[in-house]
Structure formats: C-alpha cells, structure tokens
Coordinates of C-alpha atoms and ligand atoms in Angstrom, one line a residue:
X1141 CA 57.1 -27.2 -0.9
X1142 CA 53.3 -26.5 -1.3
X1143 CA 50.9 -25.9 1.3
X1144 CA 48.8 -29.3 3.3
X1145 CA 45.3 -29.6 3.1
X1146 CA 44.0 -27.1 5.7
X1147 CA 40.5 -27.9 6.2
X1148 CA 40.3 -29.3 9.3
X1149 CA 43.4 -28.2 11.9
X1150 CA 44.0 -29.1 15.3
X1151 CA 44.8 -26.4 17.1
X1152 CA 48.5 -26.1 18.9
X1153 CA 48.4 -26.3 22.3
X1154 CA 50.6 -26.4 25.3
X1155 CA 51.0 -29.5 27.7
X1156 CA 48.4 -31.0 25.5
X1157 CA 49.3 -31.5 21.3
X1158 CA 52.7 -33.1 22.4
X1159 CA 53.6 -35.5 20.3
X1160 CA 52.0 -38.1 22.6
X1161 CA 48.2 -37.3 21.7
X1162 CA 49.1 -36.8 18.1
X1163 CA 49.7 -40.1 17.9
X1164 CA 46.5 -40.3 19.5
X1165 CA 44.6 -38.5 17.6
X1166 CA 46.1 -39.9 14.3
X1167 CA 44.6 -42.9 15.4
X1168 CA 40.9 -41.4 14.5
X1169 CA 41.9 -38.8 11.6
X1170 CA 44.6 -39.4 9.3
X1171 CA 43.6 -36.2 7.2
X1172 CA 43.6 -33.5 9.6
X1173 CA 46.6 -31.1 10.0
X1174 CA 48.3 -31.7 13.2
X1175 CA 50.3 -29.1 15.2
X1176 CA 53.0 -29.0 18.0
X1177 CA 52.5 -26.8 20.9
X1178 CA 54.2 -23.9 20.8
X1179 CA 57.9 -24.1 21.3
X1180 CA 60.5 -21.0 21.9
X1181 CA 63.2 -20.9 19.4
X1182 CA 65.7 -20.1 22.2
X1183 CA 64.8 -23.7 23.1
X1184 CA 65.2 -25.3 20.2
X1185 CA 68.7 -23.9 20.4
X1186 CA 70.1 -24.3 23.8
X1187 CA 67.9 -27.2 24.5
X1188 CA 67.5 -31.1 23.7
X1189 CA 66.4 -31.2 19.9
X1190 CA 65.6 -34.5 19.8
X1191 CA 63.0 -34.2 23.1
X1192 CA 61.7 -31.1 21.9
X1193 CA 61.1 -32.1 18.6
X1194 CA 61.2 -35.6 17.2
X1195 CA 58.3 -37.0 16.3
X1196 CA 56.2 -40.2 14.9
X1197 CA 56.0 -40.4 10.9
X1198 CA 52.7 -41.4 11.5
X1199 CA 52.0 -37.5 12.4
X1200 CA 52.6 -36.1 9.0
X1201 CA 51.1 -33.7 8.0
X1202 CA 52.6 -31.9 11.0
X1203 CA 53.6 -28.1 11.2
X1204 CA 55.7 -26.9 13.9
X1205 CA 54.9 -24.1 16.0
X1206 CA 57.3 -21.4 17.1
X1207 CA 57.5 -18.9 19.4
X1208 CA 59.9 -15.8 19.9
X1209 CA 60.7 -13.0 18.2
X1210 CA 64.7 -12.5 17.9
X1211 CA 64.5 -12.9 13.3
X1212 CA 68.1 -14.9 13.7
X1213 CA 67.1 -16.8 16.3
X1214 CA 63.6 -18.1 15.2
X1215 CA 65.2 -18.5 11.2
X1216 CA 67.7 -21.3 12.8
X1217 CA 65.0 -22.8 14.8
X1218 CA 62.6 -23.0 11.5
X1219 CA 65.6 -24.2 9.7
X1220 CA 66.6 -27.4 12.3
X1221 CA 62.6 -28.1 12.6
X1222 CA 62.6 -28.6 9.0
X1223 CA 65.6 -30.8 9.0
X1224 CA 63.5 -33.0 11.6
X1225 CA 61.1 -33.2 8.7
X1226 CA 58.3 -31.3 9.8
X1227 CA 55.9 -30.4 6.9
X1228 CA 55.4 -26.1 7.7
X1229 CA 56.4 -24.1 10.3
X1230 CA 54.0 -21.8 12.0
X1231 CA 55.2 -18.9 13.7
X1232 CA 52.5 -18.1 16.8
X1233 CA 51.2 -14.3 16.8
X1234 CA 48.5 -15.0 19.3
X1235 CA 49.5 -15.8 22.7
X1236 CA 48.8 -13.5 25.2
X1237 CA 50.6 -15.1 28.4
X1238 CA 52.6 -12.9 30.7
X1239 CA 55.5 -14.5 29.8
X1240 CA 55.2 -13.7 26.1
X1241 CA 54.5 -10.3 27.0
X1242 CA 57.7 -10.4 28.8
X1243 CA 59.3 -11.7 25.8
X1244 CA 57.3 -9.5 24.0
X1245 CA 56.6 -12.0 21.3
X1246 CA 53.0 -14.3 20.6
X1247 CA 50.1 -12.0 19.8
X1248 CA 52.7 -8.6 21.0
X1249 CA 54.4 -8.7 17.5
X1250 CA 50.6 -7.8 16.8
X1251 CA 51.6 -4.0 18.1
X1252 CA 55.0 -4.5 15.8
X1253 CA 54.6 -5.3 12.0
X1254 CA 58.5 -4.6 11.3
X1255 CA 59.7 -6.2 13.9
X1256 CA 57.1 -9.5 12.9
X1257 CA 58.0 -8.7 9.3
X1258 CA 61.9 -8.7 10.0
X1259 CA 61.1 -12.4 11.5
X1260 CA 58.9 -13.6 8.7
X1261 CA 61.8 -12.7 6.5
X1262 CA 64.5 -14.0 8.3
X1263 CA 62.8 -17.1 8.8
X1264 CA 61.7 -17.4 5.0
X1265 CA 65.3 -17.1 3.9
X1266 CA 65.8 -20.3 5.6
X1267 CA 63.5 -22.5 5.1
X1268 CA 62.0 -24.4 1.7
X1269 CA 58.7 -25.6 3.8
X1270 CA 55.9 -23.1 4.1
X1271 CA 55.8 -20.1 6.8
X1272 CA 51.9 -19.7 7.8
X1273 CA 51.1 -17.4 10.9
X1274 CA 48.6 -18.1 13.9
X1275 CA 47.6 -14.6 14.7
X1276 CA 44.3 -12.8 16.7
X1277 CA 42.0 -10.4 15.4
X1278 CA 43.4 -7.7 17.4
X1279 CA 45.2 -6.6 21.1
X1280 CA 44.4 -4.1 23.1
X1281 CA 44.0 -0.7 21.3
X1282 CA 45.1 -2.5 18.4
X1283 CA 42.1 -3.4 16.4
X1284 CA 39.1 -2.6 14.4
X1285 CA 38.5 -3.7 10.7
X1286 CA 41.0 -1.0 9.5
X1287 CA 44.1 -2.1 12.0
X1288 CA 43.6 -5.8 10.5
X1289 CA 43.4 -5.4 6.6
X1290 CA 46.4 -3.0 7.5
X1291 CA 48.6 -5.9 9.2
X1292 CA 47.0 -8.9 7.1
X1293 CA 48.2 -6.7 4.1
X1294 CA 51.5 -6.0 5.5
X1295 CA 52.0 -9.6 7.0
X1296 CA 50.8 -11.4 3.3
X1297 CA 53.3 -8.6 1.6
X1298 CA 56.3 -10.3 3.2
X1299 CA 54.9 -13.9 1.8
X1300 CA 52.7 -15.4 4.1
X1301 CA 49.8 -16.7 2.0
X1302 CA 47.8 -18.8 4.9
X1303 CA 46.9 -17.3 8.2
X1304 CA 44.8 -19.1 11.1
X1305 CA 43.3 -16.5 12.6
X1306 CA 41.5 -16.3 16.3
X1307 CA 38.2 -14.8 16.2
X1308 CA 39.1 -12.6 19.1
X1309 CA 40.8 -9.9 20.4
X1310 CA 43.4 -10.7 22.8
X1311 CA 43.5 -8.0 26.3
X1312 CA 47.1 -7.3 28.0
X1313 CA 46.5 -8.0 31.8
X1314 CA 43.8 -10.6 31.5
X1315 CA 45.2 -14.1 32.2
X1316 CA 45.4 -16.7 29.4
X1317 CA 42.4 -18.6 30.2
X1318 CA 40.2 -15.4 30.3
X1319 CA 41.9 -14.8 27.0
X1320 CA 40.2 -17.8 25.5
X1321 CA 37.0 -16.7 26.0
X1322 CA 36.7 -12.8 27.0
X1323 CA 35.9 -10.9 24.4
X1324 CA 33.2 -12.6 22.3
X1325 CA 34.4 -13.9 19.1
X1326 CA 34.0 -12.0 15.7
X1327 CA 33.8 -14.4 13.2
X1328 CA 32.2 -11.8 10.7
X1329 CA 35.5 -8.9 11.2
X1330 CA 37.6 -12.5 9.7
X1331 CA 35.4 -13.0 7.0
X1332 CA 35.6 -9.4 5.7
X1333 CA 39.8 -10.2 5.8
X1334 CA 38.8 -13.4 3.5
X1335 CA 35.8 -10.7 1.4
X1336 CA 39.0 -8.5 1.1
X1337 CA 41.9 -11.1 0.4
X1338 CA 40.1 -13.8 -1.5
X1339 CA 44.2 -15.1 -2.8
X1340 CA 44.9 -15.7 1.0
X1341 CA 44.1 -18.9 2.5
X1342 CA 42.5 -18.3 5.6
X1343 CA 41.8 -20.6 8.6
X1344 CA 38.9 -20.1 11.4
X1345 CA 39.8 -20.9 14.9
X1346 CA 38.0 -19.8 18.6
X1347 CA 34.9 -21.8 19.6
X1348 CA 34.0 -24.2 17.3
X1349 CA 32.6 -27.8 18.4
X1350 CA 30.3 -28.7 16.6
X1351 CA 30.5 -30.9 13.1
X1352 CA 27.7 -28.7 11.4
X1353 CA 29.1 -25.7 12.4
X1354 CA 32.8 -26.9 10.6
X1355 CA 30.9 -27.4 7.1
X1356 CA 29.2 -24.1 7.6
X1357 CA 32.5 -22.3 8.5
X1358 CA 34.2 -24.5 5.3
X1359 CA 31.6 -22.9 2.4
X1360 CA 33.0 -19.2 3.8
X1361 CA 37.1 -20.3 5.1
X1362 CA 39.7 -22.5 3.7
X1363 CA 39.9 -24.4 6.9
X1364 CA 38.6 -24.2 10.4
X1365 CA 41.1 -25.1 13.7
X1366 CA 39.5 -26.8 16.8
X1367 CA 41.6 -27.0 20.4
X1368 CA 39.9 -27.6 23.6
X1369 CA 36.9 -29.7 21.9
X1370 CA 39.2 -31.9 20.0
X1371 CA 41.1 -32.1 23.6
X1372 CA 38.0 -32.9 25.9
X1373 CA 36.8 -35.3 23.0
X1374 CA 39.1 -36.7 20.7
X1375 CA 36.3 -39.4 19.6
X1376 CA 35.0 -36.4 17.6
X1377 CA 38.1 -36.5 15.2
X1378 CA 36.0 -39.9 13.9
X1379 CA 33.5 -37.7 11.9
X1380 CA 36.2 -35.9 10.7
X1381 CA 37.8 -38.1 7.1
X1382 CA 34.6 -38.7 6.2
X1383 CA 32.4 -36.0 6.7
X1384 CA 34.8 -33.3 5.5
X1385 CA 37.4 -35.0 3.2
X1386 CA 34.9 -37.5 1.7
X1387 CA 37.3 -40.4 2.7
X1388 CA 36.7 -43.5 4.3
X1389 CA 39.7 -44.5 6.0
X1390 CA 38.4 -46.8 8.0
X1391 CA 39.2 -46.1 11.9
X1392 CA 37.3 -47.1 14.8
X1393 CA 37.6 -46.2 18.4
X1394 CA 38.9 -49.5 19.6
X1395 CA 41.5 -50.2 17.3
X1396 CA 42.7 -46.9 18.1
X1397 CA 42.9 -47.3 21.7
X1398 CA 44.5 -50.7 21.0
X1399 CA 47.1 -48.8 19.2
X1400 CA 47.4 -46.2 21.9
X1401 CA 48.3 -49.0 24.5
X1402 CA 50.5 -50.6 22.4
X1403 CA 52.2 -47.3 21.8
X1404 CA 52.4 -46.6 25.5
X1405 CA 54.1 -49.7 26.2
X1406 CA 56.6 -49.1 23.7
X1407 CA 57.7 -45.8 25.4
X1408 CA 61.2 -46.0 28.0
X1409 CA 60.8 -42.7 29.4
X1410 CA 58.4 -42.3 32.3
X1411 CA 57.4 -39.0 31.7
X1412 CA 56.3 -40.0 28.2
X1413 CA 54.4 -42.9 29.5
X1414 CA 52.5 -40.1 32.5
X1415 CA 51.8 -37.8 29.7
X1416 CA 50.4 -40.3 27.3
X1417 CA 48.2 -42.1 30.3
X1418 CA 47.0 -38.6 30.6
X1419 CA 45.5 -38.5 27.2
X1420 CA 43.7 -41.8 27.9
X1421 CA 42.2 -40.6 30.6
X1422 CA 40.8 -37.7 29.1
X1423 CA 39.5 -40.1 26.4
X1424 CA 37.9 -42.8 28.5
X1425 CA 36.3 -40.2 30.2
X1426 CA 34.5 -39.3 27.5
X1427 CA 33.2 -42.3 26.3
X1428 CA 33.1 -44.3 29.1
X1429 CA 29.2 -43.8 30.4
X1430 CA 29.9 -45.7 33.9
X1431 CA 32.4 -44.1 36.3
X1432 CA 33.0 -47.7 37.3
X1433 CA 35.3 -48.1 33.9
X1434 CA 37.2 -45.1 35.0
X1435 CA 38.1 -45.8 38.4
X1436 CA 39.0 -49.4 37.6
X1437 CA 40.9 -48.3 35.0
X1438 CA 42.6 -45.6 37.1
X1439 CA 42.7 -47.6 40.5
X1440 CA 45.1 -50.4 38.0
X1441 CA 47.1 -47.5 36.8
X1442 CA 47.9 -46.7 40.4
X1443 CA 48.0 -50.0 41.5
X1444 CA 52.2 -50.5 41.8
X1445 CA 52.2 -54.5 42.0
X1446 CA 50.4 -54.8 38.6
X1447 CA 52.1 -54.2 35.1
X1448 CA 50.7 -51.6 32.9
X1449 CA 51.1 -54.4 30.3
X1450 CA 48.2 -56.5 32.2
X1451 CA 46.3 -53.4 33.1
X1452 CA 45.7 -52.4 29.3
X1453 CA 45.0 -56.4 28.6
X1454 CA 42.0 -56.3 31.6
X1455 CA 41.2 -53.0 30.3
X1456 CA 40.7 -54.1 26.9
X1457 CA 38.9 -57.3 27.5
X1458 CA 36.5 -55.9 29.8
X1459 CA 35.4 -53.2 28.7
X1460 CA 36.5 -51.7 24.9
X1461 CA 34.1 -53.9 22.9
X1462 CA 31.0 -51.7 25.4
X1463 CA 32.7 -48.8 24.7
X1464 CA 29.9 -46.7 21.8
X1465 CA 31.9 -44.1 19.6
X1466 CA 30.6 -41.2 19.2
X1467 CA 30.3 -41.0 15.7
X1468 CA 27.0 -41.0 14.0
Ligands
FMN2463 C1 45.6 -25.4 27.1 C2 45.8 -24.6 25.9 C3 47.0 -24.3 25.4 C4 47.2 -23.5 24.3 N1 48.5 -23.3 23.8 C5 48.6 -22.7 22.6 C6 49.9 -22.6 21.9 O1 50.9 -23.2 22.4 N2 50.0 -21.9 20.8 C7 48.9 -21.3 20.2 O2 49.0 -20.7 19.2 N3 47.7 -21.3 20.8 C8 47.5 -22.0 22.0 N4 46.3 -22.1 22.5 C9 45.2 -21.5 21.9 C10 44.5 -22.5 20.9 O3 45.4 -22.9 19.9 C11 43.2 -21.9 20.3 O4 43.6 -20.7 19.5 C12 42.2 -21.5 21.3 O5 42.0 -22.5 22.3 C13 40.8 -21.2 20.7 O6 40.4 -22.3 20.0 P1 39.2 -23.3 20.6 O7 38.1 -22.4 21.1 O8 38.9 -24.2 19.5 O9 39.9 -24.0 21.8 C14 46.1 -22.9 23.7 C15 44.8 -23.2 24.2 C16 44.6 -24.0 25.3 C17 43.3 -24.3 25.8

C-alpha cells in the first residue's frame, strides 16, 4: 500500500488526538493526515482492542501510532491495527517521558539503532501498510549533524522511506513539557537530512503555527506536522484544503460544530461524551469573543436537570450563526 498525502499532519498526541477530536477536526479538513496518540503495543495486546483502537471511517487517512520496543510485540500490535483498517502505522521514536525511559522505548531507541532496527523489521514482516517513524533530532550526547545522517541512514536502510522529524533535541531528566520547548528548534540540521536524502520523504514538526510559515516549510519538506496549535485552535484546520491542497471542500465552522453535537449525542459511554465536551470547549473558547457564550454554554453542561440534547439546541440557536471563523 503506498504512502497518504503528507503535507499537512496532525501531530499525535496523548489525551488529546483520541479519536473523539479527529472526528472533530475532520469536520474542518478532510485532507490532512490524522494520527492516534501514541499507544503501547503491550496494550494493544493485553488490553480492549476495540476501545483502544476503533475508529470513525470518516478519519481515514489515519496512521496509528505505536509505542514500545519489544520487535515481536510491537509486529503483532502493527499487524491487529492494520486489520482495524488503519492506513500506516507509525512507530514513535521521540518521546521523552519518564516512563518511556523506563521502558526504554520513544526517543531512547534513538541511543539503540539495532535494537530500533530489529523492531522496524519485525514489524515490516507483518504488515502490507506503510512503517514511517516520528523521531527527534537528537538525545542527550546523541546528536550533531553526523549522529543524525548516521541513524537516518541506518533507519531508511531497514525501509523506512518517510520520517517526521522533531526539530529538537530531546534531554533525559527534563520533564515532557520542558521537552517541547527547551532546546531551541533546528529546523536547518533537518533540512541538511532532506539536502542529504533527497529519496526520503521528510516531514517538519516543532513550533509551527502559522499558515505562511506551512507554505514556506512545504517548498523545502514533503509535509509539515502541527500539535498544540491545531489543539488550542482547531478553526485553523479551515485554511488548511484550500490553501495547501488547492481543494475546496466546502466546510464551515458551524456545520461542523452541528456535526460535533450530533456526534456527541450519538455516543453511550460517558467517558466518550466528557472527552468529546472537552474538545468543544477548547474550540468555543477560541472563537467565542464574549466569555458570556462560554459560561452559558458550560453552566448548561453542568446544569444536571437539563438534557445535553436541549443544551446543544439553545447553544446552537443562540449563538453559532455569531460565531466568525477564523479563516480569512
Ligand atoms: C499534550 C501532548 C501530548 C503529546 N503526545 C505525543 C504522542 O503521543 N506521541 C508523539 O509522538 N508525540 C507526542 N507529542 C509531541 C507532538 O506530537 C509534537 O511532536 C510536539 O508537540 C511538537 O509539535 P508542536 O510544536 O506543533 O506542538 C505530544 C505533545 C503534546 C503537547
């Protein structure tokens, strides 16, 4: 199976790219490439598949991300997440938590090429989808120009022909939110990699949020990956069919919302429904200019004698058609 489009990604991202706000954001990009947040293979196998990993057909293209670094272990999860139907499976070489050092898995297989080659293989034997790799530009005293053509060479030796790669170095010790943003990024050290492997597809991610900045990233990468500003402003994903894929696919910020709502009230599980009122909320508060809107809004959601059905319906008629979207 060949590769999706990679020119605009949406970055995976715990507690936040569940399924839930890809539906969500689907609802203002139908282009972009979507992907889970990271998931352990050890879960995948001892825990409930079909909560972990099912998903809306709507989301497609979606790749899954896995974490871990046991080769037999992470080539059976890669094999069941393509039987769920899941378009590529990326395996994440970039996360510095504790508990992936623990693991010693995310951006550690950084410090251990055979070990990360071992699962690359593994899982390659077992899948037909595409294996692409989220990786950083280096950890700890691993790093320098020289350390990444070496592991980019090694890596795209085993068959990995796209990689997303973090513009920064990730540092053993600091916690993961430091991680995000301490050391500066070095977008130049990941355009030598593309100078030096012009057959390798390679994807830009770490700090990008604005839409000027994505086309100038575009005429030097194959694709650029946005997290937290797509998170904190999902209305951004309107520019995005348009103004990078040249399609006009027709979505609008209150038909989406609509949809949203609707899709809410189709879920049975609670926890589904908190998550997803989470994702509203983080997307009212964007666009909504008043706080008035928000605190009505979230004063009805905690209000236990009213229906969410009738709180969406209020909602809707009193204040989506003043909502503005954000796109120009
Ligand atoms: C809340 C949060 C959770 C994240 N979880 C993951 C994850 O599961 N897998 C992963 O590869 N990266 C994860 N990341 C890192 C992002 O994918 C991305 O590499 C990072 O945020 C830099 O991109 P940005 O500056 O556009 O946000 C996470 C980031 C955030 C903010």
């Amino acid at each position: 199976m060949s590769l999706s489009d990679h020119r605009f990604c949406i970055a995976p991202m715990m507690k936040k790219t569940d399924r839930h706000f890809r539906f969500l954001a689907r609802q203002f990009t139908k282009k972009s490439m979507l992907y889970t947040e990271m998931i352990h293979s050890n879960a995948i196998l001892k825990g409930n598949r079909e909560k972990l990993l099912s998903f809306s057909d709507i989301e497609h293209p979606v790749g899954l991300q896995l974490g871990g670094s046991d080769p037999e272990a992470l080539a059976q999860a890669a094999n069941i997440g393509q039987k769920f139907g899941y378009d590529e499976i990326n395996l994440n070489v970039g996360c510095p938590s504790k508990k992936v050092k623990s693991g010693n898995f995310g951006v550690f297989l950084m410090k251990d090429i055979e070990l990360l080659s071992s699962c690359i293989r593994e899982i390659k034997k077992n899948i037909t989808i595409p294996l692409t790799i989220k990786c950083r530009i280096g950890v700890d005293q691993f790093e320098g120009e020289e350390y990444l053509k070496n592991f980019i060479e090694k890596v795209a030796d085993t068959g990995i022909s796209l990689f997303v790669i973090h513009a920064r170095k990730a540092i053993s010790g600091l916690d993961t939110k430091r991680n995000r943003s301490i050391p500066p990024l070095d977008y130049d050290l990941v355009y030598k990699i593309k100078q030096a492997f012009p057959e390798l597809k390679i994807v830009i991610n770490g700090g990008i949020e604005e839409i000027d900045n994505v086309k100038k990233l575009l005429d030097k990468f194959d694709g650029v990956m946005l997290g937290r500003k797509v998170y904190s402003d999902p209305t951004f994903l309107l520019n995005i069919d348009k103004e990078i894929y040249s399609e006009n696919t027709n979505l609008e910020f209150n038909a989406g919302i609509r949809n949203f709502m609707a899709y809410i009230l189709s879920l049975t599980n609670p926890k589904d429904v908190n998550r997803s009122i989470n994702h509203l909320i983080q997307i009212i508060r964007k666009v909504s200019h008043t706080k008035d809107i928000r605190r009505k809004l979230l004063s009805s959601l905690n209000d236990e004698n009213m229906a969410l059905e009738d709180v969406f319906t209020n909602f809707q008629e009193d204040h989506l058609p003043k909502v503005q979207t954000q796109s120009p």
